[in-house]
Amino acid sequence: MKKLFSVLFFCVLIISCQSQKIVDRQNDESKAKYFLGTWTFVQKNYKEGEETKVFDLHECMKNYELIFKSKDQKTIMTKTFATGKDCKVKSKTDDFLVMITGGSFSYREDDLKKVEHYKIYSQNKFSIIYGDIINGNVTEIEDFYQRKK
């Protein structure tokens, strides 16, 4: 009798997890549509203690872009960069297949799986939140992107 209840409980658990995946996938499709287009890097904030500060962007950083496209019902992302004396040297990454779930998107870059946590502020502005080391301390950084018109 205990085995029967255990098996039934396990089946109910599997069924509930499967239905959750279907709901999550539907939500992901609407979030994927939000990101479609070209986004320009506009601001970098970081925390120093309890205070949030704005990082002065170098001129070339203002040319950084994230480009999201839909291809065969999948979301593809490309990063573009500008370097050089007058920021005239343009480069871009390969296309990355992106999975958007909850408050993050993940992709594989150079055999490394990356997970970027994001926060949506408006139809035309979102940020990517991550940790990095500044002055020997782990610091929360928020990169803001604005939809290119």
PDB file of C-alpha atoms in Angstrom:
ATOM      1  CA  MET A   1       0.000   0.000   0.000  1.00  0.00           C
ATOM      2  CA  LYS A   2       2.875   2.380   0.812  1.00  0.00           C
ATOM      3  CA  LYS A   3       4.446   1.619  -2.560  1.00  0.00           C
ATOM      4  CA  LEU A   4       1.185   2.443  -4.317  1.00  0.00           C
ATOM      5  CA  PHE A   5       0.948   5.818  -2.558  1.00  0.00           C
ATOM      6  CA  SER A   6       4.598   6.517  -3.310  1.00  0.00           C
ATOM      7  CA  VAL A   7       4.111   5.764  -7.011  1.00  0.00           C
ATOM      8  CA  LEU A   8       0.930   7.901  -7.153  1.00  0.00           C
ATOM      9  CA  PHE A   9       2.683  10.783  -5.393  1.00  0.00           C
ATOM     10  CA  PHE A  10       5.616  10.529  -7.802  1.00  0.00           C
ATOM     11  CA  CYS A  11       3.236  10.552 -10.825  1.00  0.00           C
ATOM     12  CA  VAL A  12       1.373  13.614  -9.515  1.00  0.00           C
ATOM     13  CA  LEU A  13       4.694  15.366  -8.956  1.00  0.00           C
ATOM     14  CA  ILE A  14       5.845  14.661 -12.515  1.00  0.00           C
ATOM     15  CA  ILE A  15       2.532  15.813 -14.003  1.00  0.00           C
ATOM     16  CA  SER A  16       2.588  19.070 -12.041  1.00  0.00           C
ATOM     17  CA  CYS A  17       6.194  19.762 -13.111  1.00  0.00           C
ATOM     18  CA  GLN A  18       5.327  19.127 -16.766  1.00  0.00           C
ATOM     19  CA  SER A  19       2.380  21.526 -16.661  1.00  0.00           C
ATOM     20  CA  GLN A  20       4.626  24.167 -15.064  1.00  0.00           C
ATOM     21  CA  LYS A  21       7.118  23.816 -17.931  1.00  0.00           C
ATOM     22  CA  ILE A  22       4.332  24.462 -20.463  1.00  0.00           C
ATOM     23  CA  VAL A  23       3.279  27.669 -18.645  1.00  0.00           C
ATOM     24  CA  ASP A  24       6.909  28.829 -18.375  1.00  0.00           C
ATOM     25  CA  ARG A  25       7.501  28.214 -22.086  1.00  0.00           C
ATOM     26  CA  GLN A  26       4.479  30.381 -22.971  1.00  0.00           C
ATOM     27  CA  ASN A  27       5.772  33.195 -20.766  1.00  0.00           C
ATOM     28  CA  ASP A  28       9.216  32.876 -22.346  1.00  0.00           C
ATOM     29  CA  GLU A  29       7.804  33.424 -25.824  1.00  0.00           C
ATOM     30  CA  SER A  30       6.302  36.788 -24.821  1.00  0.00           C
ATOM     31  CA  LYS A  31       9.556  37.815 -23.113  1.00  0.00           C
ATOM     32  CA  ALA A  32      11.531  36.748 -26.182  1.00  0.00           C
ATOM     33  CA  LYS A  33       9.351  39.039 -28.310  1.00  0.00           C
ATOM     34  CA  TYR A  34      10.130  41.922 -25.938  1.00  0.00           C
ATOM     35  CA  PHE A  35      13.877  41.613 -26.600  1.00  0.00           C
ATOM     36  CA  LEU A  36      13.655  41.422 -30.413  1.00  0.00           C
ATOM     37  CA  GLY A  37      15.532  44.287 -32.056  1.00  0.00           C
ATOM     38  CA  THR A  38      18.698  46.282 -31.446  1.00  0.00           C
ATOM     39  CA  TRP A  39      19.623  47.569 -27.985  1.00  0.00           C
ATOM     40  CA  THR A  40      22.331  50.173 -27.319  1.00  0.00           C
ATOM     41  CA  PHE A  41      24.438  50.260 -24.147  1.00  0.00           C
ATOM     42  CA  VAL A  42      23.631  53.580 -22.407  1.00  0.00           C
ATOM     43  CA  GLN A  43      24.669  53.417 -18.738  1.00  0.00           C
ATOM     44  CA  LYS A  44      26.585  51.385 -16.156  1.00  0.00           C
ATOM     45  CA  ASN A  45      25.774  51.625 -12.446  1.00  0.00           C
ATOM     46  CA  TYR A  46      27.709  49.994  -9.629  1.00  0.00           C
ATOM     47  CA  LYS A  47      27.418  49.858  -5.871  1.00  0.00           C
ATOM     48  CA  GLU A  48      30.123  51.172  -3.603  1.00  0.00           C
ATOM     49  CA  GLY A  49      29.052  50.246  -0.108  1.00  0.00           C
ATOM     50  CA  GLU A  50      25.399  51.245   0.099  1.00  0.00           C
ATOM     51  CA  GLU A  51      25.740  53.985  -2.516  1.00  0.00           C
ATOM     52  CA  THR A  52      24.911  53.474  -6.209  1.00  0.00           C
ATOM     53  CA  LYS A  53      27.302  55.258  -8.564  1.00  0.00           C
ATOM     54  CA  VAL A  54      27.287  55.834 -12.320  1.00  0.00           C
ATOM     55  CA  PHE A  55      30.346  54.691 -14.274  1.00  0.00           C
ATOM     56  CA  ASP A  56      31.547  57.141 -16.924  1.00  0.00           C
ATOM     57  CA  LEU A  57      31.308  55.251 -20.201  1.00  0.00           C
ATOM     58  CA  HIS A  58      34.228  55.446 -22.594  1.00  0.00           C
ATOM     59  CA  GLU A  59      33.201  56.797 -25.987  1.00  0.00           C
ATOM     60  CA  CYS A  60      33.548  53.380 -27.655  1.00  0.00           C
ATOM     61  CA  MET A  61      31.336  51.733 -25.022  1.00  0.00           C
ATOM     62  CA  LYS A  62      28.450  53.923 -26.206  1.00  0.00           C
ATOM     63  CA  ASN A  63      28.573  51.955 -29.476  1.00  0.00           C
ATOM     64  CA  TYR A  64      28.082  48.546 -27.842  1.00  0.00           C
ATOM     65  CA  GLU A  65      24.890  46.819 -28.952  1.00  0.00           C
ATOM     66  CA  LEU A  66      22.918  43.657 -28.313  1.00  0.00           C
ATOM     67  CA  ILE A  67      20.906  42.456 -31.307  1.00  0.00           C
ATOM     68  CA  PHE A  68      18.115  39.922 -30.740  1.00  0.00           C
ATOM     69  CA  LYS A  69      16.539  38.144 -33.727  1.00  0.00           C
ATOM     70  CA  SER A  70      14.019  35.372 -34.137  1.00  0.00           C
ATOM     71  CA  LYS A  71      15.069  32.529 -36.420  1.00  0.00           C
ATOM     72  CA  ASP A  72      13.077  29.311 -36.838  1.00  0.00           C
ATOM     73  CA  GLN A  73      11.117  30.112 -33.641  1.00  0.00           C
ATOM     74  CA  LYS A  74      14.366  30.467 -31.675  1.00  0.00           C
ATOM     75  CA  THR A  75      15.917  33.616 -30.222  1.00  0.00           C
ATOM     76  CA  ILE A  76      19.383  34.537 -31.495  1.00  0.00           C
ATOM     77  CA  MET A  77      21.625  37.214 -29.952  1.00  0.00           C
ATOM     78  CA  THR A  78      24.659  39.007 -31.416  1.00  0.00           C
ATOM     79  CA  LYS A  79      26.929  41.434 -29.554  1.00  0.00           C
ATOM     80  CA  THR A  80      28.633  44.299 -31.407  1.00  0.00           C
ATOM     81  CA  PHE A  81      31.605  46.319 -30.175  1.00  0.00           C
ATOM     82  CA  ALA A  82      33.597  49.383 -31.229  1.00  0.00           C
ATOM     83  CA  THR A  83      37.285  49.904 -30.508  1.00  0.00           C
ATOM     84  CA  GLY A  84      40.200  51.937 -31.760  1.00  0.00           C
ATOM     85  CA  LYS A  85      41.245  55.550 -31.539  1.00  0.00           C
ATOM     86  CA  ASP A  86      38.002  56.956 -32.944  1.00  0.00           C
ATOM     87  CA  CYS A  87      35.844  53.875 -32.212  1.00  0.00           C
ATOM     88  CA  LYS A  88      35.863  53.111 -35.935  1.00  0.00           C
ATOM     89  CA  VAL A  89      36.945  49.467 -35.580  1.00  0.00           C
ATOM     90  CA  LYS A  90      33.686  47.517 -35.403  1.00  0.00           C
ATOM     91  CA  SER A  91      33.456  43.880 -34.449  1.00  0.00           C
ATOM     92  CA  LYS A  92      30.722  41.432 -33.556  1.00  0.00           C
ATOM     93  CA  THR A  93      30.350  38.035 -31.998  1.00  0.00           C
ATOM     94  CA  ASP A  94      28.907  34.950 -33.600  1.00  0.00           C
ATOM     95  CA  ASP A  95      25.176  34.417 -33.211  1.00  0.00           C
ATOM     96  CA  PHE A  96      24.241  32.838 -29.874  1.00  0.00           C
ATOM     97  CA  LEU A  97      21.137  30.741 -29.314  1.00  0.00           C
ATOM     98  CA  VAL A  98      19.435  32.349 -26.283  1.00  0.00           C
ATOM     99  CA  MET A  99      17.030  30.735 -23.804  1.00  0.00           C
ATOM    100  CA  ILE A 100      14.884  33.285 -21.935  1.00  0.00           C
ATOM    101  CA  THR A 101      13.402  32.094 -18.637  1.00  0.00           C
ATOM    102  CA  GLY A 102      11.997  34.062 -15.724  1.00  0.00           C
ATOM    103  CA  GLY A 103      14.298  36.996 -15.048  1.00  0.00           C
ATOM    104  CA  SER A 104      17.312  35.723 -16.960  1.00  0.00           C
ATOM    105  CA  PHE A 105      18.561  34.618 -20.339  1.00  0.00           C
ATOM    106  CA  SER A 106      21.267  32.060 -20.966  1.00  0.00           C
ATOM    107  CA  TYR A 107      23.545  31.281 -23.889  1.00  0.00           C
ATOM    108  CA  ARG A 108      26.805  29.542 -24.695  1.00  0.00           C
ATOM    109  CA  GLU A 109      29.807  31.725 -25.559  1.00  0.00           C
ATOM    110  CA  ASP A 110      33.204  30.152 -26.291  1.00  0.00           C
ATOM    111  CA  ASP A 111      32.162  26.879 -24.602  1.00  0.00           C
ATOM    112  CA  LEU A 112      31.064  28.769 -21.471  1.00  0.00           C
ATOM    113  CA  LYS A 113      27.434  28.820 -20.440  1.00  0.00           C
ATOM    114  CA  LYS A 114      26.485  32.360 -19.455  1.00  0.00           C
ATOM    115  CA  VAL A 115      23.415  33.348 -17.475  1.00  0.00           C
ATOM    116  CA  GLU A 116      22.504  37.040 -17.562  1.00  0.00           C
ATOM    117  CA  HIS A 117      19.900  38.323 -15.087  1.00  0.00           C
ATOM    118  CA  TYR A 118      17.794  41.147 -16.452  1.00  0.00           C
ATOM    119  CA  LYS A 119      15.307  43.717 -15.213  1.00  0.00           C
ATOM    120  CA  ILE A 120      12.761  45.360 -17.528  1.00  0.00           C
ATOM    121  CA  TYR A 121      12.123  49.051 -16.851  1.00  0.00           C
ATOM    122  CA  SER A 122       9.959  49.965 -19.825  1.00  0.00           C
ATOM    123  CA  GLN A 123       9.157  48.923 -23.379  1.00  0.00           C
ATOM    124  CA  ASN A 124      12.393  50.599 -24.478  1.00  0.00           C
ATOM    125  CA  LYS A 125      14.773  50.037 -21.536  1.00  0.00           C
ATOM    126  CA  PHE A 126      16.146  47.037 -19.662  1.00  0.00           C
ATOM    127  CA  SER A 127      19.250  46.234 -17.645  1.00  0.00           C
ATOM    128  CA  ILE A 128      21.562  43.282 -17.110  1.00  0.00           C
ATOM    129  CA  ILE A 129      22.630  42.723 -13.503  1.00  0.00           C
ATOM    130  CA  TYR A 130      25.818  40.879 -12.589  1.00  0.00           C
ATOM    131  CA  GLY A 131      28.646  40.821 -10.074  1.00  0.00           C
ATOM    132  CA  ASP A 132      32.233  41.827 -10.753  1.00  0.00           C
ATOM    133  CA  ILE A 133      35.310  42.772  -8.757  1.00  0.00           C
ATOM    134  CA  ILE A 134      36.030  46.491  -8.379  1.00  0.00           C
ATOM    135  CA  ASN A 135      38.856  47.654  -6.114  1.00  0.00           C
ATOM    136  CA  GLY A 136      39.172  44.158  -4.672  1.00  0.00           C
ATOM    137  CA  ASN A 137      35.495  43.910  -3.674  1.00  0.00           C
ATOM    138  CA  VAL A 138      32.687  41.942  -5.302  1.00  0.00           C
ATOM    139  CA  THR A 139      30.282  44.582  -6.541  1.00  0.00           C
ATOM    140  CA  GLU A 140      26.829  44.477  -8.121  1.00  0.00           C
ATOM    141  CA  ILE A 141      26.824  46.083 -11.560  1.00  0.00           C
ATOM    142  CA  GLU A 142      23.825  47.032 -13.661  1.00  0.00           C
ATOM    143  CA  ASP A 143      24.272  47.689 -17.396  1.00  0.00           C
ATOM    144  CA  PHE A 144      21.397  49.609 -19.001  1.00  0.00           C
ATOM    145  CA  TYR A 145      20.320  49.133 -22.621  1.00  0.00           C
ATOM    146  CA  GLN A 146      17.922  51.242 -24.616  1.00  0.00           C
ATOM    147  CA  ARG A 147      16.014  50.119 -27.702  1.00  0.00           C
ATOM    148  CA  LYS A 148      17.527  51.625 -30.850  1.00  0.00           C
ATOM    149  CA  LYS A 149      15.002  53.501 -32.920  1.00  0.00           C
TER     150      LYS A 149
END
